[in-house]
Short mmCIF file of C-alpha atoms in Angstrom, two decimals:
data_model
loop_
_atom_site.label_atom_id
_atom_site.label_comp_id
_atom_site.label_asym_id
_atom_site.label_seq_id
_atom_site.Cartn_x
_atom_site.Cartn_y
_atom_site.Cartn_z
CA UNK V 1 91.04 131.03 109.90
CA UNK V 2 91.72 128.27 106.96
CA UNK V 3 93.54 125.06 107.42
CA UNK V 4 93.72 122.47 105.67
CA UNK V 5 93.12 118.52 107.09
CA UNK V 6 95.33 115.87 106.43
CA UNK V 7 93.23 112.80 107.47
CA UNK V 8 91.51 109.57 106.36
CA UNK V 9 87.75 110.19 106.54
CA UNK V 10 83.91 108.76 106.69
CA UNK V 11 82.75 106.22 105.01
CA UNK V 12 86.54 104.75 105.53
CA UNK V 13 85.65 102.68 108.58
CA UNK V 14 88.70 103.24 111.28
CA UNK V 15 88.80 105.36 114.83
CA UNK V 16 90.76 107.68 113.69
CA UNK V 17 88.44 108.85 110.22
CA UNK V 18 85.83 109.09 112.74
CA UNK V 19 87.82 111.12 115.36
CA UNK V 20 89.19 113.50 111.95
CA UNK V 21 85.73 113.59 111.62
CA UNK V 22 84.24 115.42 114.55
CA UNK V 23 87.97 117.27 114.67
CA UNK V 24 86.72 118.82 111.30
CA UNK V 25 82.82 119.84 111.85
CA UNK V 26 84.03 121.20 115.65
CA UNK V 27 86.41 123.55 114.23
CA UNK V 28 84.20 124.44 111.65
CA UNK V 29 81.26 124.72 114.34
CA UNK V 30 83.91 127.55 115.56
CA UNK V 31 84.36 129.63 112.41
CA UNK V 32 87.07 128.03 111.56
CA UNK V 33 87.47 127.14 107.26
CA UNK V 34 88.50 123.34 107.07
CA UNK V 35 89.81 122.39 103.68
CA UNK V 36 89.95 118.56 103.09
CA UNK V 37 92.50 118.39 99.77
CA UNK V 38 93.12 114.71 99.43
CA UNK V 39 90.13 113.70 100.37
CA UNK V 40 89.13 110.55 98.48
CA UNK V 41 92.38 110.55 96.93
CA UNK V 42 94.80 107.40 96.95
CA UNK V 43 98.17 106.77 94.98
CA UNK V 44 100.06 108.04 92.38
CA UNK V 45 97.03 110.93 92.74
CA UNK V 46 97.66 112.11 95.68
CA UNK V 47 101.24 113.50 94.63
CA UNK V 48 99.70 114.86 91.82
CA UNK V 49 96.96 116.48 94.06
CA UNK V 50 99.44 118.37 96.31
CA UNK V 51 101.14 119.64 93.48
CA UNK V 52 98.21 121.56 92.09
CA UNK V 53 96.46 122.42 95.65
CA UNK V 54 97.12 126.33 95.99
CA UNK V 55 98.73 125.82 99.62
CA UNK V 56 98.89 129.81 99.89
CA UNK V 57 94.71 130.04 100.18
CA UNK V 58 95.94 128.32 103.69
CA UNK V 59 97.54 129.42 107.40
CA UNK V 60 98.65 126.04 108.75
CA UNK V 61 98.29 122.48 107.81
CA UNK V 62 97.19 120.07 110.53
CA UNK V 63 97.35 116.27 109.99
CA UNK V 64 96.02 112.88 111.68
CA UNK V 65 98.97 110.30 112.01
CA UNK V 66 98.89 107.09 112.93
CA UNK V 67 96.42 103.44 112.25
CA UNK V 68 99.36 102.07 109.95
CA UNK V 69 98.55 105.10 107.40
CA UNK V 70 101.29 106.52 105.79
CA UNK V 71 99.57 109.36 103.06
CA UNK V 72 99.38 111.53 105.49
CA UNK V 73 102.90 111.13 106.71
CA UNK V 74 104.38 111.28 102.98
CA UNK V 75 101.93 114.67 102.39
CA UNK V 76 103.86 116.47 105.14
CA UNK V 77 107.23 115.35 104.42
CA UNK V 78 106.13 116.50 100.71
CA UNK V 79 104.55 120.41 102.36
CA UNK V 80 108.14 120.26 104.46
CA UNK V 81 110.11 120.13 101.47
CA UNK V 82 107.76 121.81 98.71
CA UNK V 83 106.68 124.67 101.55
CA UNK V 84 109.23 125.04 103.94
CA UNK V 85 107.48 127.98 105.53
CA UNK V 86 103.72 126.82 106.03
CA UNK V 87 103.80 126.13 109.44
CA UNK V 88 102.33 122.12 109.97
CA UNK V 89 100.66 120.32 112.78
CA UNK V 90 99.58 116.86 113.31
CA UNK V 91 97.70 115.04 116.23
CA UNK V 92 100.34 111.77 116.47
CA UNK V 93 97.89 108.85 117.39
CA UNK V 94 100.39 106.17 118.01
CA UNK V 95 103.44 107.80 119.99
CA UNK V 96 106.12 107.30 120.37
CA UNK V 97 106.64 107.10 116.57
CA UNK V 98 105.18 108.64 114.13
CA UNK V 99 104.57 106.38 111.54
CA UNK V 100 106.34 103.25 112.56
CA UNK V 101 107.02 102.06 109.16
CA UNK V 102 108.33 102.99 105.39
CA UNK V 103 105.53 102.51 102.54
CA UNK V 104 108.80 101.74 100.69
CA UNK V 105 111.95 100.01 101.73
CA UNK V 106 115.10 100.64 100.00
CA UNK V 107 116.62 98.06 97.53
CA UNK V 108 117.44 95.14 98.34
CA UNK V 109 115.43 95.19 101.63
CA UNK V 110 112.73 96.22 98.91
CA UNK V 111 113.37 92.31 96.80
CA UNK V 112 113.91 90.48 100.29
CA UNK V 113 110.58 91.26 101.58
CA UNK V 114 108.90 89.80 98.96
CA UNK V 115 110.55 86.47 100.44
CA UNK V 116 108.69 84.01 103.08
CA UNK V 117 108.11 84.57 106.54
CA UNK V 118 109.72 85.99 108.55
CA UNK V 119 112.26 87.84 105.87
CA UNK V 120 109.33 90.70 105.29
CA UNK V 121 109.62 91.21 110.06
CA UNK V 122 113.88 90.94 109.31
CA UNK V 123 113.71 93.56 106.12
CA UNK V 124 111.40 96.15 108.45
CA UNK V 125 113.61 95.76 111.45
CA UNK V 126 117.02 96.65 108.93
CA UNK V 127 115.23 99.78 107.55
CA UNK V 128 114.14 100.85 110.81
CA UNK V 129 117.14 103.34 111.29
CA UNK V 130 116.23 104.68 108.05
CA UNK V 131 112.40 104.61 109.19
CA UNK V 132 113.40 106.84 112.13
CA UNK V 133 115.86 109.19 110.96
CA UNK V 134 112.53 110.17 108.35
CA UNK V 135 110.08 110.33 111.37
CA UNK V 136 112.39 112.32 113.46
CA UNK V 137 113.32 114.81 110.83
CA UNK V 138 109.70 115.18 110.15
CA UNK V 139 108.56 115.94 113.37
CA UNK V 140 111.23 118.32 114.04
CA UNK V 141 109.63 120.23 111.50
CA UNK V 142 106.03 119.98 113.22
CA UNK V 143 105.51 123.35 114.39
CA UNK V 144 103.21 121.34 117.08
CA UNK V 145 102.80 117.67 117.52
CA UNK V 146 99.61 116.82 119.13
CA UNK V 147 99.02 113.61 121.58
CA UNK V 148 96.37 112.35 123.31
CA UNK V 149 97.94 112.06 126.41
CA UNK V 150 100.50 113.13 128.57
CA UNK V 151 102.30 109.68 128.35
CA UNK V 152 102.41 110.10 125.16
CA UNK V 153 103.35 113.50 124.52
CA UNK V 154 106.29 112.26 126.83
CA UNK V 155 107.54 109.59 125.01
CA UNK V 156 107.27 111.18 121.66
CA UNK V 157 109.18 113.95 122.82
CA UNK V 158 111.92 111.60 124.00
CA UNK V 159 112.18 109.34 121.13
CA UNK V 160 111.79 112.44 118.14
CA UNK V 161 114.04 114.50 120.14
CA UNK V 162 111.49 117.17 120.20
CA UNK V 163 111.58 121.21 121.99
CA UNK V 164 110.49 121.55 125.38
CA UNK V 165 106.77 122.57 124.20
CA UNK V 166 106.79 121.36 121.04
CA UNK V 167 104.34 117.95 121.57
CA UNK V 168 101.39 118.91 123.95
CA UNK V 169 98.35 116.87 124.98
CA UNK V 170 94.89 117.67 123.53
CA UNK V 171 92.26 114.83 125.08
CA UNK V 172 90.85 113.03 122.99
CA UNK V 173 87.15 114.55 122.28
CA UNK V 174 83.65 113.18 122.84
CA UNK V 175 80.09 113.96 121.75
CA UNK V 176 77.84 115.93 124.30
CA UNK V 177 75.42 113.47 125.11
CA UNK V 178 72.08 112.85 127.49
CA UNK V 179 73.11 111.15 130.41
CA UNK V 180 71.74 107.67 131.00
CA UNK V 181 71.24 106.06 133.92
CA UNK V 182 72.84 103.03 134.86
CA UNK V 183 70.49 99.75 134.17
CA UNK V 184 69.52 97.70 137.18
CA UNK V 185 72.69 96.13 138.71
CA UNK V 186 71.78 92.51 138.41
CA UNK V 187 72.67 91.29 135.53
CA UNK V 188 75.82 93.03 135.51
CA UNK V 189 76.33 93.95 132.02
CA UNK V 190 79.53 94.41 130.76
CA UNK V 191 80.60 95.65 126.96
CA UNK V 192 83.82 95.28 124.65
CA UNK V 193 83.60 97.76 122.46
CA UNK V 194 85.25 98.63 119.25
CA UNK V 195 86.35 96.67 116.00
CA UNK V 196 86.07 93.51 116.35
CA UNK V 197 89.65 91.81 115.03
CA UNK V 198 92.64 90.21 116.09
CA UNK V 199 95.30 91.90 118.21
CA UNK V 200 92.55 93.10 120.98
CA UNK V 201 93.08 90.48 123.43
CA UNK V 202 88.96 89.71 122.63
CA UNK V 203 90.12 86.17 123.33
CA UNK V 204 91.52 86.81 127.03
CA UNK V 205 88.32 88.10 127.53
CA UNK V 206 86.13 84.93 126.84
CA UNK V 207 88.62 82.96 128.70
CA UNK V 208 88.47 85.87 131.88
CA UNK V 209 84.82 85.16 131.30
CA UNK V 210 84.78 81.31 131.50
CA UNK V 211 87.49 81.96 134.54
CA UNK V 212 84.98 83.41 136.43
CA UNK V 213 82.02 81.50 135.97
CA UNK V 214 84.40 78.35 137.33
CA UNK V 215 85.60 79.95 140.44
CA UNK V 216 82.01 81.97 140.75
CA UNK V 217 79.39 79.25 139.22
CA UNK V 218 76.38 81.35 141.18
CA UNK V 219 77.21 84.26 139.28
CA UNK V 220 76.03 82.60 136.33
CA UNK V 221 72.85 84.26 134.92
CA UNK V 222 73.81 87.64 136.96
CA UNK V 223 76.81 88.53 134.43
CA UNK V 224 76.37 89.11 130.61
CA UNK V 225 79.09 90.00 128.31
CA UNK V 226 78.16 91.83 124.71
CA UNK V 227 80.54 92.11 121.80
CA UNK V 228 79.96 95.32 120.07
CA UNK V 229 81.44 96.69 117.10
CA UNK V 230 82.69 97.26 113.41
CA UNK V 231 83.58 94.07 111.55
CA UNK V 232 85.52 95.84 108.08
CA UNK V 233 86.07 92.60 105.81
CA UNK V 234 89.76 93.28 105.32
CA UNK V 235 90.06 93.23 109.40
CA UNK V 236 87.85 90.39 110.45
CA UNK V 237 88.06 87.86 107.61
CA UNK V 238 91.62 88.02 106.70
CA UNK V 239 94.26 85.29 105.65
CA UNK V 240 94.28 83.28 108.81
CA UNK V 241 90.44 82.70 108.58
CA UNK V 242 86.94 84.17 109.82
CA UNK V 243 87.79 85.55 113.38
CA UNK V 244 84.25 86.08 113.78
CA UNK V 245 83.85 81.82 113.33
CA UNK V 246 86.99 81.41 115.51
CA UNK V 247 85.78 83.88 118.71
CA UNK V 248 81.91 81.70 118.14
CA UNK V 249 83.85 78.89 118.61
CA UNK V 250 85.53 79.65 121.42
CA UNK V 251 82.56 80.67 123.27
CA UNK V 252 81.14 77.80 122.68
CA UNK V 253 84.32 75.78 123.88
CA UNK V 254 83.81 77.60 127.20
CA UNK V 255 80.57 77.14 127.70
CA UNK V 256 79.79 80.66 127.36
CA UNK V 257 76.59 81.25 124.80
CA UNK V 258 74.30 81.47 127.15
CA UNK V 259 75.73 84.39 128.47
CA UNK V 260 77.44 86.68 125.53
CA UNK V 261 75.24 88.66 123.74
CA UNK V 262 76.42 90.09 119.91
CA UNK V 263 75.72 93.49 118.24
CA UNK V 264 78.00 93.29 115.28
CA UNK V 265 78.11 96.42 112.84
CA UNK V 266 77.01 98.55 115.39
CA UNK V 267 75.21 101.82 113.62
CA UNK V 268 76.69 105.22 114.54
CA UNK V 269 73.58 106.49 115.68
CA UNK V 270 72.93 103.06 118.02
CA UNK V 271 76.35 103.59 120.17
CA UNK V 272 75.59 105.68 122.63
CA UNK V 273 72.26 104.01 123.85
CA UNK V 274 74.21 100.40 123.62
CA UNK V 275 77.46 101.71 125.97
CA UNK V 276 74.69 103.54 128.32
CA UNK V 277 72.92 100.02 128.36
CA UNK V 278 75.66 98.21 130.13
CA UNK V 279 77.05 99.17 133.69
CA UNK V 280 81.33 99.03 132.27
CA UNK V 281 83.59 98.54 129.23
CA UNK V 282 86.36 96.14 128.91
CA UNK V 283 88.85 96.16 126.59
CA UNK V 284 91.55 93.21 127.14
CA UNK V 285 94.30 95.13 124.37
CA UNK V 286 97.78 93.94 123.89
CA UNK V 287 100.74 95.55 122.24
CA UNK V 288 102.10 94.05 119.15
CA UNK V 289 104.75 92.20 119.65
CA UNK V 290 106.58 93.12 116.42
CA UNK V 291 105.67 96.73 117.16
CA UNK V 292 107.76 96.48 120.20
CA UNK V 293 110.78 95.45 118.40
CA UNK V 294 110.41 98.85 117.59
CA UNK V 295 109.35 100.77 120.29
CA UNK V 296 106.68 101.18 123.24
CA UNK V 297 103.03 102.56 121.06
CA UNK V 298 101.55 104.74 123.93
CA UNK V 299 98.03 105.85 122.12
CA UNK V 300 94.78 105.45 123.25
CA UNK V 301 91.61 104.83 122.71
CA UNK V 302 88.54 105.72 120.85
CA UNK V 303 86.46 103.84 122.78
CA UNK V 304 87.69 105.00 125.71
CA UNK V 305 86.86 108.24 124.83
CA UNK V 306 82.83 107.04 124.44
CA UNK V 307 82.96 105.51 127.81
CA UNK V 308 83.75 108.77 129.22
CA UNK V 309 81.14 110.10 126.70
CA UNK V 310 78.48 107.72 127.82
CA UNK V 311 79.31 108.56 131.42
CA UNK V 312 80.66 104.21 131.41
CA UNK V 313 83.56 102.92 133.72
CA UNK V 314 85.75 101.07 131.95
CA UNK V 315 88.41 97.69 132.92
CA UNK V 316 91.02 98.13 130.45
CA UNK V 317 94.37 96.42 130.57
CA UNK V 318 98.03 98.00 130.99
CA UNK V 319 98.54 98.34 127.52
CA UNK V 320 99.51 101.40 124.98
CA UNK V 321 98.61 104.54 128.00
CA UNK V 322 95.28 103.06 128.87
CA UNK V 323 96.58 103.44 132.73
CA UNK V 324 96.82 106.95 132.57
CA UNK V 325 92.69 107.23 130.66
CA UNK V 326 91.80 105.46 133.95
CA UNK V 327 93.48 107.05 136.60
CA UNK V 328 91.09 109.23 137.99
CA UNK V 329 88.89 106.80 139.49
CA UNK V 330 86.60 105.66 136.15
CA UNK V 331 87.64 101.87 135.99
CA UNK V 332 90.76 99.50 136.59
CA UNK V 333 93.55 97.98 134.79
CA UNK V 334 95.05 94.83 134.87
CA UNK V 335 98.40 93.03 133.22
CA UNK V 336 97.99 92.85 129.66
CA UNK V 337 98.07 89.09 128.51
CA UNK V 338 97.26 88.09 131.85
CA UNK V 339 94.08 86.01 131.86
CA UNK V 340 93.65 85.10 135.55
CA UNK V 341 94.23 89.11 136.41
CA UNK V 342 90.99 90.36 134.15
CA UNK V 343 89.15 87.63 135.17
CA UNK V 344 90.07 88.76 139.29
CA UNK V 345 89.07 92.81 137.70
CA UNK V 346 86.13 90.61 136.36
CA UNK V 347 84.93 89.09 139.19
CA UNK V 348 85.60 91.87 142.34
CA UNK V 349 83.11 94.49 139.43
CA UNK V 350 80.85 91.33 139.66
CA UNK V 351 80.63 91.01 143.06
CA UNK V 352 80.53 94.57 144.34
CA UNK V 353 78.64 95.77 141.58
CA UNK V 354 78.56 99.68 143.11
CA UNK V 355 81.91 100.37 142.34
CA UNK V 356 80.49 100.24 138.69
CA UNK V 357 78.13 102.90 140.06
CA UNK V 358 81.37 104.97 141.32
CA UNK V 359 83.17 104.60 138.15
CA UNK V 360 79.66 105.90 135.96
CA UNK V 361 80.14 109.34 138.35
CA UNK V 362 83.67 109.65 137.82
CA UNK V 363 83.61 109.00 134.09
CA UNK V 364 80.52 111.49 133.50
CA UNK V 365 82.63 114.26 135.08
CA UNK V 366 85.81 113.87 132.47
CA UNK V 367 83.35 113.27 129.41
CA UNK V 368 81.82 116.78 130.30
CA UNK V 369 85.31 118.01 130.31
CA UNK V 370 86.35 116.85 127.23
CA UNK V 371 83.23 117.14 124.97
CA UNK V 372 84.41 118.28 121.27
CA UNK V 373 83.47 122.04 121.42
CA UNK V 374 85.48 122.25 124.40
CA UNK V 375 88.58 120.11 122.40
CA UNK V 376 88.46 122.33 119.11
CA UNK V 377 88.47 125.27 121.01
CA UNK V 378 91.76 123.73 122.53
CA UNK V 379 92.79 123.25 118.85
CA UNK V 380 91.93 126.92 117.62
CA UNK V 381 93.89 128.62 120.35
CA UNK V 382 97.45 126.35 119.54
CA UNK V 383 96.85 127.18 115.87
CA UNK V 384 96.10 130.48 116.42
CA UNK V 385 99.40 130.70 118.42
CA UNK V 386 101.36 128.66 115.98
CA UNK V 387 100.12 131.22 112.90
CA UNK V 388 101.17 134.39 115.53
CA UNK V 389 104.49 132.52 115.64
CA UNK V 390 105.22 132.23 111.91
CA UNK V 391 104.20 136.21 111.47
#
């Protein structure tokens, strides 16, 4: 079989190049011929690019939506009305929409956003009907649209008006790794994983932190906290300032160096042995605010997925379908936003440190479950059934 990919990629630093990533060499791993046509193309290019592409050399087209992209979404709106009849996938990251946004908005939205704060928020919210109507029609078209979970195959479903069948769930995949054993239980070691930038609630978790060392002073010196993770320039250092400075700062405010540890720019190959050195992730996400102006975003996560990889419990709040990832008895949630409820998640981990121990077991089980061969063969069979379809 041939497909071709539809996807940001390595060395662009986001979750979802790295997930297209290990999509593409599993599939290939299978037999399966991945094409990559836009890769390292941008712009005015990549219209240019899917004009010349020979689209008949392939059987399907699968794409990775979502991360505030938009290429991808334009290349299969072009393939839906260029090649009506070359049946097209795509793996829908941040359901319930597709895309959330236009790269373009339509004149004289187009001259008003240009305008202060918050004119660019008002413009986005008057194209949204316009912004819709284009997702919907699009994924009407999707011969499959792909979620990570079943929340979210749900509400995209709802809000695309989609066919019973027509979004499925395909967890998200993890490397096959060694187990490792948990470290000694005191200190308790817990990790936030991911990139490091604002919108993770990585604030709420210094102050959970500081929380608990007031109400708990003895467990000072038995619980450590590391900040692990990608720091991309254009995500950490952006208009409002050096987050990096601001989230030093704040530590210090609290009172908490003595007990935060940092691994910034975490190498690839240096992930799995710093999740397996801590006893549970926690990752303190809220939802955007302006996103929910325009609907509930009911994703996941990447690092989620390497908990389960790395056989790690994880406290996670409410947020996106995080509640569902940690249902089946690998880690807690708690209220998004809601300070004094992570630190109490915190805190109970802290002081009966075996249910870390509990949610290791649990989480090794459903990373063996959903290690990548297993996922791409997932992935071959609905393509194989959407290609028997368009015969």
């Amino acid at each position: 079989m041939r497909i071709a990919l539809l996807s940001p990629l390595p060395p662009e630093q986001t979750g979802i190049a790295d997930y297209a990533e290990h999509f593409r060499s599993s599939l290939s791993a299978l037999g399966v011929d991945v094409l990559t046509p836009l890769r390292g193309v941008s712009g005015a290019d990549r219209l240019t690019q899917l004009s010349r592409f020979d689209w008949s050399q392939v059987q399907l087209v699968h794409a990775e939506l979502g991360g505030g992209r938009l290429g991808e979404f334009e290349a299969l709106d072009w393939l839906r009305r260029h090649h009506p009849q070359l049946p097209l996938t795509a793996t829908v990251h941040d359901p319930e929409r597709l895309v959330w946004r236009r790269a373009r908005l339509p004149w004289p939205l187009s001259w008003l956003e240009r305008l202060p704060r918050p004119m660019p928020q008002i413009c986005a919210l008057l194209a949204d009907p316009l912004t819709l109507y284009e997702e919907r029609r699009l994924a009407r078209h999707l011969r499959r649209a792909v979620t990570l979970t079943d929340t979210g195959a749900r509400c995209l479903s709802t809000r695309m008006g989609l066919l019973p069948g027509q979004a499925v769930s395909i967890r998200h995949g993890n490397l096959t790794l060694a187990p490792g054993e948990l470290p000694a239980l005191d200190p308790l070691r817990l990790l936030y994983f991911g990139f490091i930038y604002r919108g993770k609630g990585i604030e709420d978790l210094l102050a959970a932190l500081a929380q608990v060392f007031q109400r708990q002073p003895s467990l000072r010196g038995h619980l450590r906290l590391t900040l692990a993770g990608g720091t991309a320039p254009e995500m950490a250092f952006g208009p409002a300032g050096n987050y990096l400075d601001e989230l030093r700062a704040l530590a210090q405010q609290l009172q908490l160096p003595d007990c935060l540890d940092w691994q910034l720019d975490l190498p690839a190959e240096a992930i799995a042995s710093t999740i397996q050195a801590h006893h549970a992730m926690v990752l303190p996400y809220r939802e955007s605010k302006k996103l929910g102006l325009l609907g509930a975003m009911r994703g996941t996560s990447g690092a989620l997925s390497w908990a389960n990889a790395c056989g790690r419990g994880v406290i996670t709040s409410n947020a996106r379908a995080f509640a569902e990832e940690v249902s089946n008895g690998n880690g807690t949630t708690f209220e998004q936003g809601d300070i004094a409820a992570l630190a109490d998640a915190i805190e109970v981990l802290a002081l009966h440190p075996q249910r870390a121990v509990e949610w290791a077991e649990r989480a090794a089980v459903i990373g063996l479950a959903r290690r990548w061969p297993t996922t791409a063969a997932r992935f071959l069979e609905l393509f194989q059934s959407v290609c028997r379809e368009n015969q």
